[in-house]
PDB file of C-alpha atoms in Angstrom:
ATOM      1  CA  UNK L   1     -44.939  23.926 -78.068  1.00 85.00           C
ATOM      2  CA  UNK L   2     -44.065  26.850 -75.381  1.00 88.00           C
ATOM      3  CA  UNK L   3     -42.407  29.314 -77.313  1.00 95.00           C
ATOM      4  CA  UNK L   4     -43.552  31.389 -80.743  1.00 96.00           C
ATOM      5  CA  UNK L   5     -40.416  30.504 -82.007  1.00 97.00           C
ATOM      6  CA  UNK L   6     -40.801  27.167 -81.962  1.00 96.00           C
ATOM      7  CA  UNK L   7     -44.712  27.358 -83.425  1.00 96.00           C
ATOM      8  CA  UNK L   8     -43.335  29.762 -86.277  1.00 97.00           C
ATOM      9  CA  UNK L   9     -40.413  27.313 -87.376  1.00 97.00           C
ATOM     10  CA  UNK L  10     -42.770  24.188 -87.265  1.00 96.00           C
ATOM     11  CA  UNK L  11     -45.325  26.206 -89.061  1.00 95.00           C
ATOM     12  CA  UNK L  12     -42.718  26.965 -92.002  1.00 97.00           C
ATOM     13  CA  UNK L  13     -41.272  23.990 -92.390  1.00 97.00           C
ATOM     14  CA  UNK L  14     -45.150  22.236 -92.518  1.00 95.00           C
ATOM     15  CA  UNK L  15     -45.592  24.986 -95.135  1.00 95.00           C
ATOM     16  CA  UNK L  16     -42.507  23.546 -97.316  1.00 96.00           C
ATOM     17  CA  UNK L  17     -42.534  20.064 -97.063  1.00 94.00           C
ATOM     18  CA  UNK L  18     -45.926  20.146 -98.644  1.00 92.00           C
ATOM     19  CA  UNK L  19     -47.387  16.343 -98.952  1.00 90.00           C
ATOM     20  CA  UNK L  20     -43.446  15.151 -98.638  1.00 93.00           C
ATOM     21  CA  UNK L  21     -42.428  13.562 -95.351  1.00 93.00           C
ATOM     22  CA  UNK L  22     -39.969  16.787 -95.065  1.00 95.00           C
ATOM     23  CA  UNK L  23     -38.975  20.032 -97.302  1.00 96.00           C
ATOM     24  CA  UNK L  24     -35.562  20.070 -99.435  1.00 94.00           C
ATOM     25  CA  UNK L  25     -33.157  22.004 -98.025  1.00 92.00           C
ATOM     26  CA  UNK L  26     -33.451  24.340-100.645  1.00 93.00           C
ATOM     27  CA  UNK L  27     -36.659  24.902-100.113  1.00 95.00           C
ATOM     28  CA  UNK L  28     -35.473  27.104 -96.642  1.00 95.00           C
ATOM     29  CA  UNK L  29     -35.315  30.319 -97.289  1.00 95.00           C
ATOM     30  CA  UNK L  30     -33.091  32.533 -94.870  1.00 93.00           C
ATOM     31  CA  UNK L  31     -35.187  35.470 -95.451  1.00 94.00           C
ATOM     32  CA  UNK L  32     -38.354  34.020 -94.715  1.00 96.00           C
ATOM     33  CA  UNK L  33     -37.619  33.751 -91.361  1.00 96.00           C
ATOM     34  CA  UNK L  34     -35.112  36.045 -90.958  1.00 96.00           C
ATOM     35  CA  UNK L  35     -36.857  36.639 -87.166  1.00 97.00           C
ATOM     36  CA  UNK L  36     -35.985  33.090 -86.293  1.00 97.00           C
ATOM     37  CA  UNK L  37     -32.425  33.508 -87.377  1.00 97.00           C
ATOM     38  CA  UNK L  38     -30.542  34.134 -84.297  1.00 97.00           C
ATOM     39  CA  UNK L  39     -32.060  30.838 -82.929  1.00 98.00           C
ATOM     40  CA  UNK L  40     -31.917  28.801 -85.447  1.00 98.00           C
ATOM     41  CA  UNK L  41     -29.509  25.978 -86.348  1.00 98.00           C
ATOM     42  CA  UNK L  42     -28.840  23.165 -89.182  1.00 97.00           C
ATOM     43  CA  UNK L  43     -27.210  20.114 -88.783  1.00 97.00           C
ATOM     44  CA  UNK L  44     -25.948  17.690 -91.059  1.00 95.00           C
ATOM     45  CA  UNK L  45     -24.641  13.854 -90.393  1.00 92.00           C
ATOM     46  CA  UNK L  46     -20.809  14.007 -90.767  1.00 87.00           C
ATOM     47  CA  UNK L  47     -18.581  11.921 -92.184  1.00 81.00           C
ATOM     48  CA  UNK L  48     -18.474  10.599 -88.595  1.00 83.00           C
ATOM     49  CA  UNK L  49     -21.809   9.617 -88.838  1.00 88.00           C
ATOM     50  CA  UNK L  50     -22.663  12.583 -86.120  1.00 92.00           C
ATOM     51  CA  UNK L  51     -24.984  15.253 -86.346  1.00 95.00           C
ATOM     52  CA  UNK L  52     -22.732  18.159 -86.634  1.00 96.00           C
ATOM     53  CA  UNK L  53     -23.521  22.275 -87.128  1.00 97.00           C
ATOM     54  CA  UNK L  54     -23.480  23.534 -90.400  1.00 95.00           C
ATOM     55  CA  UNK L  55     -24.659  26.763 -88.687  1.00 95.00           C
ATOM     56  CA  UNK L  56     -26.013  28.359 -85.365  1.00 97.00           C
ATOM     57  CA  UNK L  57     -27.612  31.171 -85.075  1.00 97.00           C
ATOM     58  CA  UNK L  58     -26.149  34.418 -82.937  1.00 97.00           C
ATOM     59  CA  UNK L  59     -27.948  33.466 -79.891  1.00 97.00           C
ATOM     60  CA  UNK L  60     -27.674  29.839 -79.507  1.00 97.00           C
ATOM     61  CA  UNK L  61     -23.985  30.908 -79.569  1.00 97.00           C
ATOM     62  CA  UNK L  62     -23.834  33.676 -77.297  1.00 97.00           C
ATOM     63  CA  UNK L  63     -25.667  30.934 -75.205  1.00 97.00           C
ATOM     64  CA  UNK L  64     -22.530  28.780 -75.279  1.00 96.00           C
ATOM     65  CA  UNK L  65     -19.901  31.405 -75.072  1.00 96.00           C
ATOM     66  CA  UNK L  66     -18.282  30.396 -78.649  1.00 96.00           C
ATOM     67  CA  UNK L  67     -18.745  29.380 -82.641  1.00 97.00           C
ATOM     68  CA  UNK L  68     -20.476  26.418 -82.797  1.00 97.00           C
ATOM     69  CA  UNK L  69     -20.390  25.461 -86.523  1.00 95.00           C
ATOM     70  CA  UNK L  70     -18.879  22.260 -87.012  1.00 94.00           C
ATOM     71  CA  UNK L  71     -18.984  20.910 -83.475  1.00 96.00           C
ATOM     72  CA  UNK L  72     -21.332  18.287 -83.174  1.00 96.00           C
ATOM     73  CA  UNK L  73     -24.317  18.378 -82.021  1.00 97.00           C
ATOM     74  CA  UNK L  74     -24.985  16.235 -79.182  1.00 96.00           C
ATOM     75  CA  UNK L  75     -21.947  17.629 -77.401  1.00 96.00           C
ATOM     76  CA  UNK L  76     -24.214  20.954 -76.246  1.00 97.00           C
ATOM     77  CA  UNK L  77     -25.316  17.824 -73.677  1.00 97.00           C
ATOM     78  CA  UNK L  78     -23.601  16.995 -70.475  1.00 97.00           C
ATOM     79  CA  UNK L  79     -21.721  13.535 -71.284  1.00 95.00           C
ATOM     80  CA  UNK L  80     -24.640  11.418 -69.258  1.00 95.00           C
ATOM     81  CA  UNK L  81     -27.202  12.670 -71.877  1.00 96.00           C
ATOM     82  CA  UNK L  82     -25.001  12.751 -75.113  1.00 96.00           C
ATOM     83  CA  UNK L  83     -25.696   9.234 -76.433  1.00 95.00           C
ATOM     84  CA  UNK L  84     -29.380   9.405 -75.754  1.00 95.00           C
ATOM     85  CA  UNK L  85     -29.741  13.364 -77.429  1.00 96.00           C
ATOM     86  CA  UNK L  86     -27.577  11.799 -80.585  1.00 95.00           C
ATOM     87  CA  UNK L  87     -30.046   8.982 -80.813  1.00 95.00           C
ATOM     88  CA  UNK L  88     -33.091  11.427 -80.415  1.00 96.00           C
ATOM     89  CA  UNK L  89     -31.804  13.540 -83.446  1.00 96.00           C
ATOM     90  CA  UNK L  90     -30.956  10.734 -85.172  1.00 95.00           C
ATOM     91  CA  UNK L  91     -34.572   9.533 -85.379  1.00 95.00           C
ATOM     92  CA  UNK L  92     -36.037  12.902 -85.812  1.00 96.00           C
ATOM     93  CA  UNK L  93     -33.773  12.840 -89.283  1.00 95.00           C
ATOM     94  CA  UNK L  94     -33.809   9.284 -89.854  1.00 93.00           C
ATOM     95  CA  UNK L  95     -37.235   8.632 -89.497  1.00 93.00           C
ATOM     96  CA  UNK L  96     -38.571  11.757 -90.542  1.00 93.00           C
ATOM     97  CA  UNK L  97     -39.934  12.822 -86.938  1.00 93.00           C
ATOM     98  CA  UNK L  98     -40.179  16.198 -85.927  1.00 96.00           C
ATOM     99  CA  UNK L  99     -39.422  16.209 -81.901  1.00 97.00           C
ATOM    100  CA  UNK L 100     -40.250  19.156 -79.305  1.00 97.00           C
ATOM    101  CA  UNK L 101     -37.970  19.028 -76.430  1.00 97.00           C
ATOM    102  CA  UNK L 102     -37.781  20.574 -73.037  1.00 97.00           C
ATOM    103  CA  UNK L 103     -34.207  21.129 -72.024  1.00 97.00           C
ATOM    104  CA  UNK L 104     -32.178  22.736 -68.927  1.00 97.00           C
ATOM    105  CA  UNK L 105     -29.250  24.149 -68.759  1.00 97.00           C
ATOM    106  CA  UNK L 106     -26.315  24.473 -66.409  1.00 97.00           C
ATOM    107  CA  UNK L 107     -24.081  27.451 -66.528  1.00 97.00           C
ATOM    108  CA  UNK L 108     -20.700  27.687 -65.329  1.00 97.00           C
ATOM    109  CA  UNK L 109     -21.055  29.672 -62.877  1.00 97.00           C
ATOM    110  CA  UNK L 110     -24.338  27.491 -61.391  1.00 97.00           C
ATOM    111  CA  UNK L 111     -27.217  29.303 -62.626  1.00 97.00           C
ATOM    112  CA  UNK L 112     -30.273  27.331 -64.374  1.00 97.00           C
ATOM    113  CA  UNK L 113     -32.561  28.102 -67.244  1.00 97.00           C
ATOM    114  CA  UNK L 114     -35.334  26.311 -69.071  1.00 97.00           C
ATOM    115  CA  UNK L 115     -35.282  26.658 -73.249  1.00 98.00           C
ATOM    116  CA  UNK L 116     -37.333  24.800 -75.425  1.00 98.00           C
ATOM    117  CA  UNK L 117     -35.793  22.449 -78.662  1.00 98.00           C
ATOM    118  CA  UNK L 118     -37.312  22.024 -81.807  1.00 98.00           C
ATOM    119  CA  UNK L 119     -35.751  19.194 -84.266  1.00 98.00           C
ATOM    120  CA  UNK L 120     -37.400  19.278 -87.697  1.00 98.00           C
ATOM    121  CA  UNK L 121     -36.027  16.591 -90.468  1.00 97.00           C
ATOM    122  CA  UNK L 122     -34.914  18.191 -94.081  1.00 96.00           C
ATOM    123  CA  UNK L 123     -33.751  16.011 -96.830  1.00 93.00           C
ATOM    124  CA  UNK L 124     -30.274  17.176 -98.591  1.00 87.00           C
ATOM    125  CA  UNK L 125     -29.095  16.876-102.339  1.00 85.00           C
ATOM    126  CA  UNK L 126     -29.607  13.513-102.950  1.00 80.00           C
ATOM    127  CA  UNK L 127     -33.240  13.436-101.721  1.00 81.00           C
ATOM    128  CA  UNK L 128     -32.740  11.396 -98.590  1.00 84.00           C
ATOM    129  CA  UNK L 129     -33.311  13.350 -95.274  1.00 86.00           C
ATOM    130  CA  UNK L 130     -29.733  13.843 -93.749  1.00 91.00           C
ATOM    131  CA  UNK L 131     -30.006  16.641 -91.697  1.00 94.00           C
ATOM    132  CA  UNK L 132     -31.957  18.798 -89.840  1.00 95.00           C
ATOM    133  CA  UNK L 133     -32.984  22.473 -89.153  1.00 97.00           C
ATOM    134  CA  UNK L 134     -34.133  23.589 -85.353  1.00 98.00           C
ATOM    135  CA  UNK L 135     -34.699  26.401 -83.224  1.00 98.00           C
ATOM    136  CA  UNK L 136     -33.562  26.357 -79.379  1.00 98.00           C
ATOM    137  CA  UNK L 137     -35.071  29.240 -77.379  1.00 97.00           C
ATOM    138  CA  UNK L 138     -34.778  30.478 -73.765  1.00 97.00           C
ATOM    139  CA  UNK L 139     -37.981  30.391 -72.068  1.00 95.00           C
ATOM    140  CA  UNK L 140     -37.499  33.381 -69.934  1.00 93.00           C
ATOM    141  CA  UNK L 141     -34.466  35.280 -70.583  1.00 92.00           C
ATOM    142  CA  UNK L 142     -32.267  36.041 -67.883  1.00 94.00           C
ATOM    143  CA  UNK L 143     -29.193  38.469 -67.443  1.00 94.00           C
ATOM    144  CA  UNK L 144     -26.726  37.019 -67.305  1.00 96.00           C
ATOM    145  CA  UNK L 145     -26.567  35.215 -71.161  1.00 95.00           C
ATOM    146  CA  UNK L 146     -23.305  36.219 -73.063  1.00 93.00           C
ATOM    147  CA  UNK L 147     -21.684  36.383 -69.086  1.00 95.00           C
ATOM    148  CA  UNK L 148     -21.797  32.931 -68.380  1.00 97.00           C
ATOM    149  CA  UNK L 149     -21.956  30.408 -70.501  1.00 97.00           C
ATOM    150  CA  UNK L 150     -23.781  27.202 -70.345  1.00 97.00           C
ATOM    151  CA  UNK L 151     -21.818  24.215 -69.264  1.00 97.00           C
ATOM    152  CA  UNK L 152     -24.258  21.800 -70.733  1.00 97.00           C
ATOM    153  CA  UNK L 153     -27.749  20.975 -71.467  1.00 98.00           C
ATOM    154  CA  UNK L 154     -30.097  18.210 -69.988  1.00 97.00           C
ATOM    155  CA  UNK L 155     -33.338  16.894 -71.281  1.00 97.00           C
ATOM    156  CA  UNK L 156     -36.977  17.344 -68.999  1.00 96.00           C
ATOM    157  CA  UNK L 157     -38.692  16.091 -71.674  1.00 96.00           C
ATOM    158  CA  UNK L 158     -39.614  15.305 -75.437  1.00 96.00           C
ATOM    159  CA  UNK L 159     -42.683  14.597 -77.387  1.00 96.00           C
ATOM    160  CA  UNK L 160     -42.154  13.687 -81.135  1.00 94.00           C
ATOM    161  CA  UNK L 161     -44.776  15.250 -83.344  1.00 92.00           C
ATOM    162  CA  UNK L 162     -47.452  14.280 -85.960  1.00 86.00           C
ATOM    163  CA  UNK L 163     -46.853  16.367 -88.304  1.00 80.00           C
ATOM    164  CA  UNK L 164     -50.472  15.661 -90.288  1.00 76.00           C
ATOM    165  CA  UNK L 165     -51.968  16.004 -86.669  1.00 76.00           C
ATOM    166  CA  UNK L 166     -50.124  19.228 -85.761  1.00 64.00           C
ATOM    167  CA  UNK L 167     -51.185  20.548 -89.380  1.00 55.00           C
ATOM    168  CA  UNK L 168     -54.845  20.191 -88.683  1.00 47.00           C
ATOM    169  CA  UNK L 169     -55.279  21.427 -85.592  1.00 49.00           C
ATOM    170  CA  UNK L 170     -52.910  24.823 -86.229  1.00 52.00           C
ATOM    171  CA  UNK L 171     -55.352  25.085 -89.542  1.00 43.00           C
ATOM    172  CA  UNK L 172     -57.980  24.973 -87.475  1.00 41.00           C
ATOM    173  CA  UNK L 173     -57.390  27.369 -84.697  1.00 40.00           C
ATOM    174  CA  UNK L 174     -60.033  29.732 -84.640  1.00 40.00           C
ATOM    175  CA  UNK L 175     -60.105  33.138 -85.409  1.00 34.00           C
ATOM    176  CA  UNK L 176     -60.239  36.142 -82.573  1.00 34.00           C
ATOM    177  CA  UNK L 177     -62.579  38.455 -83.994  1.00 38.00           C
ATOM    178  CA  UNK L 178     -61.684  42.271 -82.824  1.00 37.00           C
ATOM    179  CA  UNK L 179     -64.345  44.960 -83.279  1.00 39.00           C
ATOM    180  CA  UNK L 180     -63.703  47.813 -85.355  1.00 42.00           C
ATOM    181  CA  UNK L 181     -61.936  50.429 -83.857  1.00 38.00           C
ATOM    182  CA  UNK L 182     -64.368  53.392 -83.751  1.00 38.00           C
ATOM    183  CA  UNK L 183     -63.286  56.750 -84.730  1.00 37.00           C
ATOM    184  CA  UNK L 184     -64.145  60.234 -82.516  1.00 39.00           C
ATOM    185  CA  UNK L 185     -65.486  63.033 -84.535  1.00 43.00           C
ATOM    186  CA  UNK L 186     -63.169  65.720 -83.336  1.00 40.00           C
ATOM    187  CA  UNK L 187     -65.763  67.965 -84.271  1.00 43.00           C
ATOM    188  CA  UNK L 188     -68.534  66.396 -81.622  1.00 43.00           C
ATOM    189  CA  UNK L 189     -68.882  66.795 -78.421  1.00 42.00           C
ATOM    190  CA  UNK L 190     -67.788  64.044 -75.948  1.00 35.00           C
ATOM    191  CA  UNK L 191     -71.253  62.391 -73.959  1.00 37.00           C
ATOM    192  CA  UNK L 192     -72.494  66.709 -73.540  1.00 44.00           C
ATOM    193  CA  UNK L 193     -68.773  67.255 -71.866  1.00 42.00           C
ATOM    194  CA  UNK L 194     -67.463  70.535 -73.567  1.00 45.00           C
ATOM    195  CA  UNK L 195     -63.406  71.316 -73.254  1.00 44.00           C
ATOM    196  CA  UNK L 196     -61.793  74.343 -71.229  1.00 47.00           C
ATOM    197  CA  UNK L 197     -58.338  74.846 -71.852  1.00 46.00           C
ATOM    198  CA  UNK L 198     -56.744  71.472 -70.140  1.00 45.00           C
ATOM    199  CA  UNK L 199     -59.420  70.151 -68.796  1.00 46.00           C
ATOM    200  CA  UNK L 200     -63.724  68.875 -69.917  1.00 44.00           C
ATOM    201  CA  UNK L 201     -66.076  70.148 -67.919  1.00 48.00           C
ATOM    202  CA  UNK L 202     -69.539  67.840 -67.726  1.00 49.00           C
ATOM    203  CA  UNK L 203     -72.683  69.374 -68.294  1.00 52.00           C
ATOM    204  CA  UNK L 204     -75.421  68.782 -65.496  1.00 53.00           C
ATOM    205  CA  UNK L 205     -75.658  68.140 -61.538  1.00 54.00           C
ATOM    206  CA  UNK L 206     -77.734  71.011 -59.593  1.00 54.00           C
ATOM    207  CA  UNK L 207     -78.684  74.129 -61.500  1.00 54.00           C
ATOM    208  CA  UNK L 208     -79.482  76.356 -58.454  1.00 51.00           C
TER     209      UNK L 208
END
């Protein structure tokens, strides 16, 4: 994973499924990661039997140039990559997979950027996973977003994730130790400098 945003949401969701294959949906709490928010998105499978937005966040949206709730998902894709994207989500919910994408995207006018896809599975009322929460988040963030909106997306890549694997070695991660900050005594003076107005003037050199 590239992006923070992508490490935070994977590293709240671990925290909520607990030993379970993935958390409830009621187990995601808005305010937890109220940071995430604006790049954040849930989808559910439709009565189409299509992953479709429940809700996007602000700047997946602004992204896009328009409300994305109940669009479906795969349709952020140009049409060459929409059946293979569907069947990607499909098996992150399905099969309980968690996926990390890379993904382009075109705008209208003919500028590129990179962003980076998560796709975590979460299991609805009746227990079974049939949906899924996700962030997707600009790598670098250029000007122009909210100007010109992306014509579609296009996959780079895709890993799907362990997510026993990913636990350990996040739990693992060592530590940076930082030494304490050390406080100046006001009061004492600075290596024999002594102050003047604006300026210290250093005690020593010649003496003659």
């Amino acid at each position: 994973m590239r992006h923070t945003n992508s490490l935070s949401l994977f590293t709240y969701w671990n925290a909520k499924r607990g030993k379970r294959p993935a958390p409830a949906r009621s187990d995601i709490e808005p305010s937890d990661i109220r940071t995430l928010l604006p790049h954040v998105f849930i989808c559910e499978i439709a009565a189409s039997d299509r992953l479709t937005f429940r809700l996007a966040g602000t700047a997946i949206c602004l992204l896009k140039g328009k409300e994305l709730k109940a669009s479906h998902f795969s349709e952020l894709w140009f049409r060459d990559g929409q059946r293979n994207m569907e069947r990607t989500a499909r098996a992150v919910v399905d099969d309980a997979k968690p996926a990390v994408l890379s993904v382009d995207a075109l705008s209208c006018g003919g500028r590129m950027l990179a962003a980076e896809l998560l796709l975590l599975p979460v299991s609805g009322p009746s227990g079974g996973n049939d949906r899924l929460i996700g962030s997707l988040s600009v790598i670098e963030s250029p000007y122009w977003i909210g100007h010109d909106p992306v014509a579609g997306f296009s996959t780079t890549g895709i890993r799907f994730l362990d997510p026993e694997r990913e636990s350990v070695f996040l739990s693992n991660r060592p530590e940076v130790p930082l030494p304490p900050a050390v406080r100046q005594n006001p009061s004492e003076p600075l290596f024999g400098r002594r102050k003047g107005a604006h300026l210290f003037v250093v005690e020593g050199g010649r003496s003659d």
